[in-house]
mmCIF file of C-alpha atoms and ligand atoms in Angstrom:
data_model
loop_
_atom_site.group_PDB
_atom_site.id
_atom_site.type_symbol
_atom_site.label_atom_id
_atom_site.label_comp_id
_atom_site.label_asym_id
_atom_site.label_seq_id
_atom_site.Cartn_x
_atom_site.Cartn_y
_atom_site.Cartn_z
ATOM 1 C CA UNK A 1 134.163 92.746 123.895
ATOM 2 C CA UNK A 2 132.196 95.837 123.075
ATOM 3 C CA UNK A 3 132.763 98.263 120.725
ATOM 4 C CA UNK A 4 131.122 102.022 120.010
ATOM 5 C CA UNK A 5 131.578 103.842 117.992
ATOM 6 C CA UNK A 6 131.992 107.504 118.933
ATOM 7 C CA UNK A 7 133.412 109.069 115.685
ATOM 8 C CA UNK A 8 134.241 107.043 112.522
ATOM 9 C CA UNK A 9 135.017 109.768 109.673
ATOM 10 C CA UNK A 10 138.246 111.309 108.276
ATOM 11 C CA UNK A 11 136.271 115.201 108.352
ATOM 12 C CA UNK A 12 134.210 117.080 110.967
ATOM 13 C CA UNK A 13 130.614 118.680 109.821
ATOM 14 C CA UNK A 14 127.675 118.768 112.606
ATOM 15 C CA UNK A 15 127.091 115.078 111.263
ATOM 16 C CA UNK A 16 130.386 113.624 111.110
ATOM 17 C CA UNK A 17 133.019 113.104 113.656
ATOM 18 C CA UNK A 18 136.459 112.477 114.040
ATOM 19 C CA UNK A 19 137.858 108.586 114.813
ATOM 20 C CA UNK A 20 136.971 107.607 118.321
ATOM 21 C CA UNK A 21 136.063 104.069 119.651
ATOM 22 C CA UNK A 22 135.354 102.583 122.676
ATOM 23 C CA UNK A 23 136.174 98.663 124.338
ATOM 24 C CA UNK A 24 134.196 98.039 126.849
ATOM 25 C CA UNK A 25 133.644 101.465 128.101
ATOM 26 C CA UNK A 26 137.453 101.446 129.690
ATOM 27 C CA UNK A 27 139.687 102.023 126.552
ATOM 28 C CA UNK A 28 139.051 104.453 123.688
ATOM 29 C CA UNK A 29 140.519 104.162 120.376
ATOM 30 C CA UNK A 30 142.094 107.635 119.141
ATOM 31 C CA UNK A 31 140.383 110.710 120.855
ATOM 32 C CA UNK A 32 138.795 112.498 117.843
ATOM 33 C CA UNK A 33 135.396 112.378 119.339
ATOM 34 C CA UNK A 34 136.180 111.946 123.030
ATOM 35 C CA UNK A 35 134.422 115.211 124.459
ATOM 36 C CA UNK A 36 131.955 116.202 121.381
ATOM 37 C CA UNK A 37 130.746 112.585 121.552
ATOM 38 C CA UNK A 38 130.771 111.344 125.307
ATOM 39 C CA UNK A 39 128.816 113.038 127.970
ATOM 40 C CA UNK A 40 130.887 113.525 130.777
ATOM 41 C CA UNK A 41 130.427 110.696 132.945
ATOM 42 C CA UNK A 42 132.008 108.297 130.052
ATOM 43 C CA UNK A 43 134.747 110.311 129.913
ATOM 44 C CA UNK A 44 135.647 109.706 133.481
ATOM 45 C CA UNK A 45 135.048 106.219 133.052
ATOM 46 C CA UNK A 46 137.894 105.742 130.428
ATOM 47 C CA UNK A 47 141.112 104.823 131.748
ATOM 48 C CA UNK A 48 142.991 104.865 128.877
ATOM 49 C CA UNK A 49 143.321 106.030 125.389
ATOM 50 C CA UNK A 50 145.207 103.999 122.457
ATOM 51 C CA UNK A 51 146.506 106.642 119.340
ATOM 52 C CA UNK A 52 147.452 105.664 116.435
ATOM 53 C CA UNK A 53 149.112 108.335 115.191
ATOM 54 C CA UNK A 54 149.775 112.442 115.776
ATOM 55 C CA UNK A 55 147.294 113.904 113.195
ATOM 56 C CA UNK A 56 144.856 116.446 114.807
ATOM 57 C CA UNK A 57 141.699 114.573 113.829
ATOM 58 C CA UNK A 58 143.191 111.524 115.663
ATOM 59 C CA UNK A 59 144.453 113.634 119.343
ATOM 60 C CA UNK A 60 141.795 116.886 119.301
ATOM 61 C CA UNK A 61 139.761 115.701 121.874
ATOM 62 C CA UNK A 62 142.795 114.753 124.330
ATOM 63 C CA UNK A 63 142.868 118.680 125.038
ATOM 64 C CA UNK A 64 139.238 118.690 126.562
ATOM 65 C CA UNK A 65 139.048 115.339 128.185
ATOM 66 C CA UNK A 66 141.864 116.141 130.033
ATOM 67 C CA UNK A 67 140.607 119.670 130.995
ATOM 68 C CA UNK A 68 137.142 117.765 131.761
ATOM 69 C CA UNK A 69 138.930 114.898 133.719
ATOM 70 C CA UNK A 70 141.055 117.568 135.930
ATOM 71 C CA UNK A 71 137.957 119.210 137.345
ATOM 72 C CA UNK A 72 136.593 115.594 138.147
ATOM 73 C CA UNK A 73 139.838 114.437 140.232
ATOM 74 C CA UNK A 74 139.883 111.530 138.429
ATOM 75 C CA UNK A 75 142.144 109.027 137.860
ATOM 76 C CA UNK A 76 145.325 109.543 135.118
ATOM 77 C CA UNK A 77 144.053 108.925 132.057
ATOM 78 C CA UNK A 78 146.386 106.421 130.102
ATOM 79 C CA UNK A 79 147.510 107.540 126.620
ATOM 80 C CA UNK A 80 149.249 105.033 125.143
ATOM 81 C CA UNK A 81 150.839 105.315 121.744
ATOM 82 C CA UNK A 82 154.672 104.316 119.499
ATOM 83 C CA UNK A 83 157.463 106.668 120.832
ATOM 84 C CA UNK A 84 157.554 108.950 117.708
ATOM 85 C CA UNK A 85 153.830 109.709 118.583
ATOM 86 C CA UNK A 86 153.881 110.527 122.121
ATOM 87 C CA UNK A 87 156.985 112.763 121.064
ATOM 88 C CA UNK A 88 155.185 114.822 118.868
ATOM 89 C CA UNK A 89 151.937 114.697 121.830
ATOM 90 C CA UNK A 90 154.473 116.265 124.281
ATOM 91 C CA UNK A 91 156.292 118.711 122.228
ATOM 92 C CA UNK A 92 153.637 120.233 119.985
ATOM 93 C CA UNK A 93 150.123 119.664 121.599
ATOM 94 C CA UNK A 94 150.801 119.120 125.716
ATOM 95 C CA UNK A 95 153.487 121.864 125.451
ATOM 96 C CA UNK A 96 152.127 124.884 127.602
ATOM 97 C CA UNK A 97 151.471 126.922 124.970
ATOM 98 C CA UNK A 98 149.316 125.222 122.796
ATOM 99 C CA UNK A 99 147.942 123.567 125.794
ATOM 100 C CA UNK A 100 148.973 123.221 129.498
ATOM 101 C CA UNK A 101 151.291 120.109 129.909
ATOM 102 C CA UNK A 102 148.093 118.043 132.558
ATOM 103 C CA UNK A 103 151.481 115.156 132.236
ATOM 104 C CA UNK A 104 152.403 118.090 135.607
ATOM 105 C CA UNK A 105 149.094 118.794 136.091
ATOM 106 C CA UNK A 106 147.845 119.312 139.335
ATOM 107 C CA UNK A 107 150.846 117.490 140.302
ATOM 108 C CA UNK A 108 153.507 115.696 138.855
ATOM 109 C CA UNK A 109 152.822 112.130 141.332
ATOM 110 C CA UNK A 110 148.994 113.062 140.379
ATOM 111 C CA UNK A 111 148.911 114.174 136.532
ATOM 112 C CA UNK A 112 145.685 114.239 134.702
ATOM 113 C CA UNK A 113 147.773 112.152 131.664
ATOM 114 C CA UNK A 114 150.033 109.504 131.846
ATOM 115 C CA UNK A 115 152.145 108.467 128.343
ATOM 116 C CA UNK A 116 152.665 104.829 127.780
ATOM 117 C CA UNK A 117 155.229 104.252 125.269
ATOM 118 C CA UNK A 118 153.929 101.099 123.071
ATOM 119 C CA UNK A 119 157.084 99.335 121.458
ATOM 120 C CA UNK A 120 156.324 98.322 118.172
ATOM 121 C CA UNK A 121 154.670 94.609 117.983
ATOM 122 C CA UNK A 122 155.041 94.253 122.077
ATOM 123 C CA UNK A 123 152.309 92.808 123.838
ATOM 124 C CA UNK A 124 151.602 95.658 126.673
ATOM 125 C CA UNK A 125 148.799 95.634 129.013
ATOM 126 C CA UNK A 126 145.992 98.779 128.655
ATOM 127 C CA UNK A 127 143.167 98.750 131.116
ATOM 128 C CA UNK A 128 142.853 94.567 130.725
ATOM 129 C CA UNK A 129 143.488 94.868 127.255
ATOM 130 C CA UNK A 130 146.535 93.018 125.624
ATOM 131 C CA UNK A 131 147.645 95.877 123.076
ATOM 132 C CA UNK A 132 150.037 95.183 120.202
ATOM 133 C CA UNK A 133 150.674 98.183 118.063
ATOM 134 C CA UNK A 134 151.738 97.969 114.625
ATOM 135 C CA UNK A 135 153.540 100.298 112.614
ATOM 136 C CA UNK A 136 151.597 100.850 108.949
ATOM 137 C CA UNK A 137 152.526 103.213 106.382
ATOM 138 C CA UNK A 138 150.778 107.175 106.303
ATOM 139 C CA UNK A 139 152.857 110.703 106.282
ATOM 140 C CA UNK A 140 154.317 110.517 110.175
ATOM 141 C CA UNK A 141 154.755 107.584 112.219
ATOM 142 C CA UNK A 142 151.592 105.900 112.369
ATOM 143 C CA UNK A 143 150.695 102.438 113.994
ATOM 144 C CA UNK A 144 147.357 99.953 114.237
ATOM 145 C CA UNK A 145 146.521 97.677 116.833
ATOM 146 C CA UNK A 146 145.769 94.211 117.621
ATOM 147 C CA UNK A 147 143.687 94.330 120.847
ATOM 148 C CA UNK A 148 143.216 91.368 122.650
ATOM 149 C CA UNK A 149 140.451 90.252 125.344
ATOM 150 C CA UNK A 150 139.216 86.837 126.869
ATOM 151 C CA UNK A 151 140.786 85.113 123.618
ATOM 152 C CA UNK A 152 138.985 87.718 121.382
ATOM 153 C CA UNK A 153 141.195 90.054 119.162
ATOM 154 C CA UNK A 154 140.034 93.278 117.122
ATOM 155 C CA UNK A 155 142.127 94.876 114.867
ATOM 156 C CA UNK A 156 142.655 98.440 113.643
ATOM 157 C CA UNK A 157 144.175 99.929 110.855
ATOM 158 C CA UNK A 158 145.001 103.482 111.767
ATOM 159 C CA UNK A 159 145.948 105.399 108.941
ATOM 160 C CA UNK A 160 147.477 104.101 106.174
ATOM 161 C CA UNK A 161 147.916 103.664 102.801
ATOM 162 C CA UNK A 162 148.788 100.235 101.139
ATOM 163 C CA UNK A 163 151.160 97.996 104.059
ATOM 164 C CA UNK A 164 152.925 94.641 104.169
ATOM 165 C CA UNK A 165 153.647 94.304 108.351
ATOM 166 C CA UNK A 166 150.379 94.765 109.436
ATOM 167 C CA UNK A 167 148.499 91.874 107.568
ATOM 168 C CA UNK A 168 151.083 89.368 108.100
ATOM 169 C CA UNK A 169 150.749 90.158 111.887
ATOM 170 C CA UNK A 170 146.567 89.862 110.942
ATOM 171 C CA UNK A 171 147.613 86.674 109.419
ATOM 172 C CA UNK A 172 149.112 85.067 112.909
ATOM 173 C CA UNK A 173 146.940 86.724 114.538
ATOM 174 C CA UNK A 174 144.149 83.917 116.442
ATOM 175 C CA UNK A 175 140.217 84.767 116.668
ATOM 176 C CA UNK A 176 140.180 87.877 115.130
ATOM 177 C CA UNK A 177 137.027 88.901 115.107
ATOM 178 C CA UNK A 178 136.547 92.262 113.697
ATOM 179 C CA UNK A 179 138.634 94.962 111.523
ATOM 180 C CA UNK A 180 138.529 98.524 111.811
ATOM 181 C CA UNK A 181 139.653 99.832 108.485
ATOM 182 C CA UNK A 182 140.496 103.052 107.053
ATOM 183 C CA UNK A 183 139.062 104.642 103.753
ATOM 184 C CA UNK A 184 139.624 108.201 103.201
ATOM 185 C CA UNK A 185 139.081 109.020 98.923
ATOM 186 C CA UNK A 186 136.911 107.764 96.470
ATOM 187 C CA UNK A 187 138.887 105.655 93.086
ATOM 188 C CA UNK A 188 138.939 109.070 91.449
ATOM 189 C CA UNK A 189 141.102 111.192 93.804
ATOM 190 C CA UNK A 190 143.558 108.235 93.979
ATOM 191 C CA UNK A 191 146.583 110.820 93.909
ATOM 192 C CA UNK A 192 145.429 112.651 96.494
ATOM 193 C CA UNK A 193 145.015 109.267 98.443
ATOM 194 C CA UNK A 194 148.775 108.188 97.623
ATOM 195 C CA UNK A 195 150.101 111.724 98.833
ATOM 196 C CA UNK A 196 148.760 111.386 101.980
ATOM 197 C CA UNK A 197 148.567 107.852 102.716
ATOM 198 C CA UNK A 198 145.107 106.876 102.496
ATOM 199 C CA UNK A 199 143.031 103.944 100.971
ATOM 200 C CA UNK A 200 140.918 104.383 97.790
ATOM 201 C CA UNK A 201 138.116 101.600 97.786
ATOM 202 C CA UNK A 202 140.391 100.340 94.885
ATOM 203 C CA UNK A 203 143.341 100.417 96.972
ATOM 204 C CA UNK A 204 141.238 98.901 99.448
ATOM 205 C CA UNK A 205 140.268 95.885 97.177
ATOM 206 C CA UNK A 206 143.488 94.700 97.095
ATOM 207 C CA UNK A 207 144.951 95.434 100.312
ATOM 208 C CA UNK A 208 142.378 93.152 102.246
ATOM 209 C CA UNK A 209 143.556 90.792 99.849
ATOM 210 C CA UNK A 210 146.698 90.358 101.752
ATOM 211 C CA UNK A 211 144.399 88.606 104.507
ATOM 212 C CA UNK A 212 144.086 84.931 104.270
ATOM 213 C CA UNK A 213 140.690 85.249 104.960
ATOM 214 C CA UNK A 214 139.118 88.891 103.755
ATOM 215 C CA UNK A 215 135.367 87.473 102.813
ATOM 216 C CA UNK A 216 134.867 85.859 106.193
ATOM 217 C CA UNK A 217 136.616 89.121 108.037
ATOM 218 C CA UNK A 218 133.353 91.755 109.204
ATOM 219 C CA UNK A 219 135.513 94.589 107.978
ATOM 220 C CA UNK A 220 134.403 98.039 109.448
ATOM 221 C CA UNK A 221 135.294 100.906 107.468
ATOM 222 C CA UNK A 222 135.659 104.206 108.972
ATOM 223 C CA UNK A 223 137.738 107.604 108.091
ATOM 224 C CA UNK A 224 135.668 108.501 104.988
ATOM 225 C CA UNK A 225 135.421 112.172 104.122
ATOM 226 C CA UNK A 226 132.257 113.646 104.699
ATOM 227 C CA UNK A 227 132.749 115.441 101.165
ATOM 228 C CA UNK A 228 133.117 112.262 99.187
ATOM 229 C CA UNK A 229 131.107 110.357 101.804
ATOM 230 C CA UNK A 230 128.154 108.532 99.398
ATOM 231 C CA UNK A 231 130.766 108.024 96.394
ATOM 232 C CA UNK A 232 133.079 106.373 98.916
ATOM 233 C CA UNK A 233 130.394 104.225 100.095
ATOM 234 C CA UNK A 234 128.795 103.258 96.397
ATOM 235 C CA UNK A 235 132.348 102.226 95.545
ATOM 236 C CA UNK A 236 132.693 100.280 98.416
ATOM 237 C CA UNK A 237 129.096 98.395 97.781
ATOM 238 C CA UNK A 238 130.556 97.315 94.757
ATOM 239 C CA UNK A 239 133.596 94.945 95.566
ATOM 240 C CA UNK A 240 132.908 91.937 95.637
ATOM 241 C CA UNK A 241 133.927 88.836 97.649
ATOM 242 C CA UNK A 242 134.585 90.647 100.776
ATOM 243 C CA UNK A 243 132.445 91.682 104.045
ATOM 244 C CA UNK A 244 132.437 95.378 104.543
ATOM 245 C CA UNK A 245 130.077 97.667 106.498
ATOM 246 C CA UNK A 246 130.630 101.484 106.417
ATOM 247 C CA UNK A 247 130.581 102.091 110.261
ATOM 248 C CA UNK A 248 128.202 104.453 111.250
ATOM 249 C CA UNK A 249 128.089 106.895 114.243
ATOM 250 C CA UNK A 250 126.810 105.340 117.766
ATOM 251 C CA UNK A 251 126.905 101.614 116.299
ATOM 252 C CA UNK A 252 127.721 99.070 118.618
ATOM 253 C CA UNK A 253 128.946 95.945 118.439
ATOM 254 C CA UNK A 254 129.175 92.742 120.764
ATOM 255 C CA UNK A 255 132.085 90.699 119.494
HETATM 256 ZN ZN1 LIG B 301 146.530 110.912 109.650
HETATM 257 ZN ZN1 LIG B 302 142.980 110.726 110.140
#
C-alpha cells in the first residue's frame, strides 16, 4: 500500500495544508488538500474519498474536486463517511446554497458524488479497500479508520481527543502497519486541547499507551497547528519509548 501525503496540518498558511492522504492513488483520506494539493489529473484518478468527520478543514476541498471532476465527465466520486457526517455534508455544505448539490448533478443516475454511509465498525468495501470506521471522541461525530489491503492494515485517528473504542479495535486489529495520528496543541494550551477534542503531546503519551505495542507502531503524526508547529514537534521529540515521525507534506510511504 502507498500512502501520500497531500496535507497533514490542523491550519492553512502558504506552507501548511489541511489533512489529505492518498492509498494507492484510488482513495483519499479527508479532502482538506484535494484541489490545492493534486494537479488535476490525480483528482480524476480518485474514486473515492473516506471523511472522518464534518469540520471544514477535513471536507473544503470536496467543493472544488467535485466542480473539477464535473467538467472532466468523470466517474462519481465516492464519499464515504458515519451517517451523522454525511448528514451534516448534505444539509450544510452540498445544499445549493452554499454549494450546488453535484449528489443531482448533471444528473441524478450520473451525479458527480455519491455518499456511502459507513456503519460504525462494518467492514465496507472502498475502491478495493476494506474500510472499518471507528467512532473516536472530538466536538461532532467523528470516526477513524482501519483500512485494509492485501493483508496490510493502516490506521487513522481522525480527530480526537483521548478514546477507549478505537485502540481496542487497534488492539485486534492484524498487521497493522502504520498509524496516522492526530496532534493539534502543544502541553501548554492543554485546555484549549480538551475543549475541542484534540491531543496535547502529553495527552498523546498516554493515549498510545493504550496500544499493546506503541514503540514498535511507526506512528505518523499529522494535524499540528502551523502556529504552535516547532513547540508541538520539540515536545513530541521528547517522549520516549515510542516511534513517532511528524509527517511532512508530499512524504510517501510504501507499507
Ligand atoms: Zn475537527
Ligand atoms: Zn481538523
Amino acid at each position: 500500500m502507498e500512502l501520500r501525503v497531500i496535507g497533514c496540518h490542523g491550519g492553512e498558511t502558504p506552507r501548511h495544508r489541511t489533512s489529505a492522504f492518498l492509498l494507492d492513488e484510488r482513495i483519499a483520506i479527508d479532502a482538506g488538500a484535494l484541489t490545492s494539493g493534486l494537479e488535476v489529473k490525480d483528482q480524476a484518478k480518485l474514486e473515492a474519498c473516506l471523511i472522518s468527520h464534518a469540520h471544514l478543514d477535513h471536507v473544503r476541498d470536496l467543493a472544488t474536486i467535485a466542480d473539477n471532476r464535473c467538467q472532466m465527465e468523470a466517474k462519481p466520486l465516492v464519499i464515504a463517511g458515519t451517517k451523522d457526517t454525511l448528514r451534516v455534508l448534505k444539509k450544510h455544505f452540498f445544499n445549493n446554497l452554499l454549494w450546488p448539490d453535484f449528489a443531482t448533478i448533471p444528473s441524478v443516475t450520473e451525479p458527480t458524488i455519491q455518499y456511502v454511509e459507513l456503519k460504525p465498525e462494518e467492514p465496507t468495501d472502498i475502491g478495493g479497500f476494506n474500510v472499518r470506521a471507528v467512532l473516536v471522541d472530538h466536538t461532532i461525530e467523528s470516526a477513524g479508520f482501519v483500512i485494509e489491503r492485501h493483508g496490510v492494515s493502516i490506521a487513522y485517528s481522525g480527530d480526537t481527543g483521548p478514546t477507549e473504542r478505537f485502540w481496542e479495535v487497534l488492539n485486534a486489529t492484524a498487521n497493522l502497519q502504520a498509524l496516522l495520528m492526530e496532534v493539534s496543541f502543544p502541553d501548554r494550551e492543554q485546555q484549549l486541547a480538551t475543549v475541542s477534542g484534540h491531543h496535547t503531546p502529553k495527552t498523546l503519551d498516554a493515549e498510545l499507551r493504550k496500544y499493546k505495542a506503541a514503540a514498535d507502531l511507526p506512528t505518523l503524526l499529522y494535524h499540528i497547528k502551523p502556529v504552535f508547529q516547532s513547540e508541538v514537534e520539540k515536545e513530541c521529540a521528547a517522549l520516549k519509548n515510542l516511534n513517532l515521525q511528524v509527517l511532512q507534506l508530499r512524504d510517501q510511504f510504501v507499507l
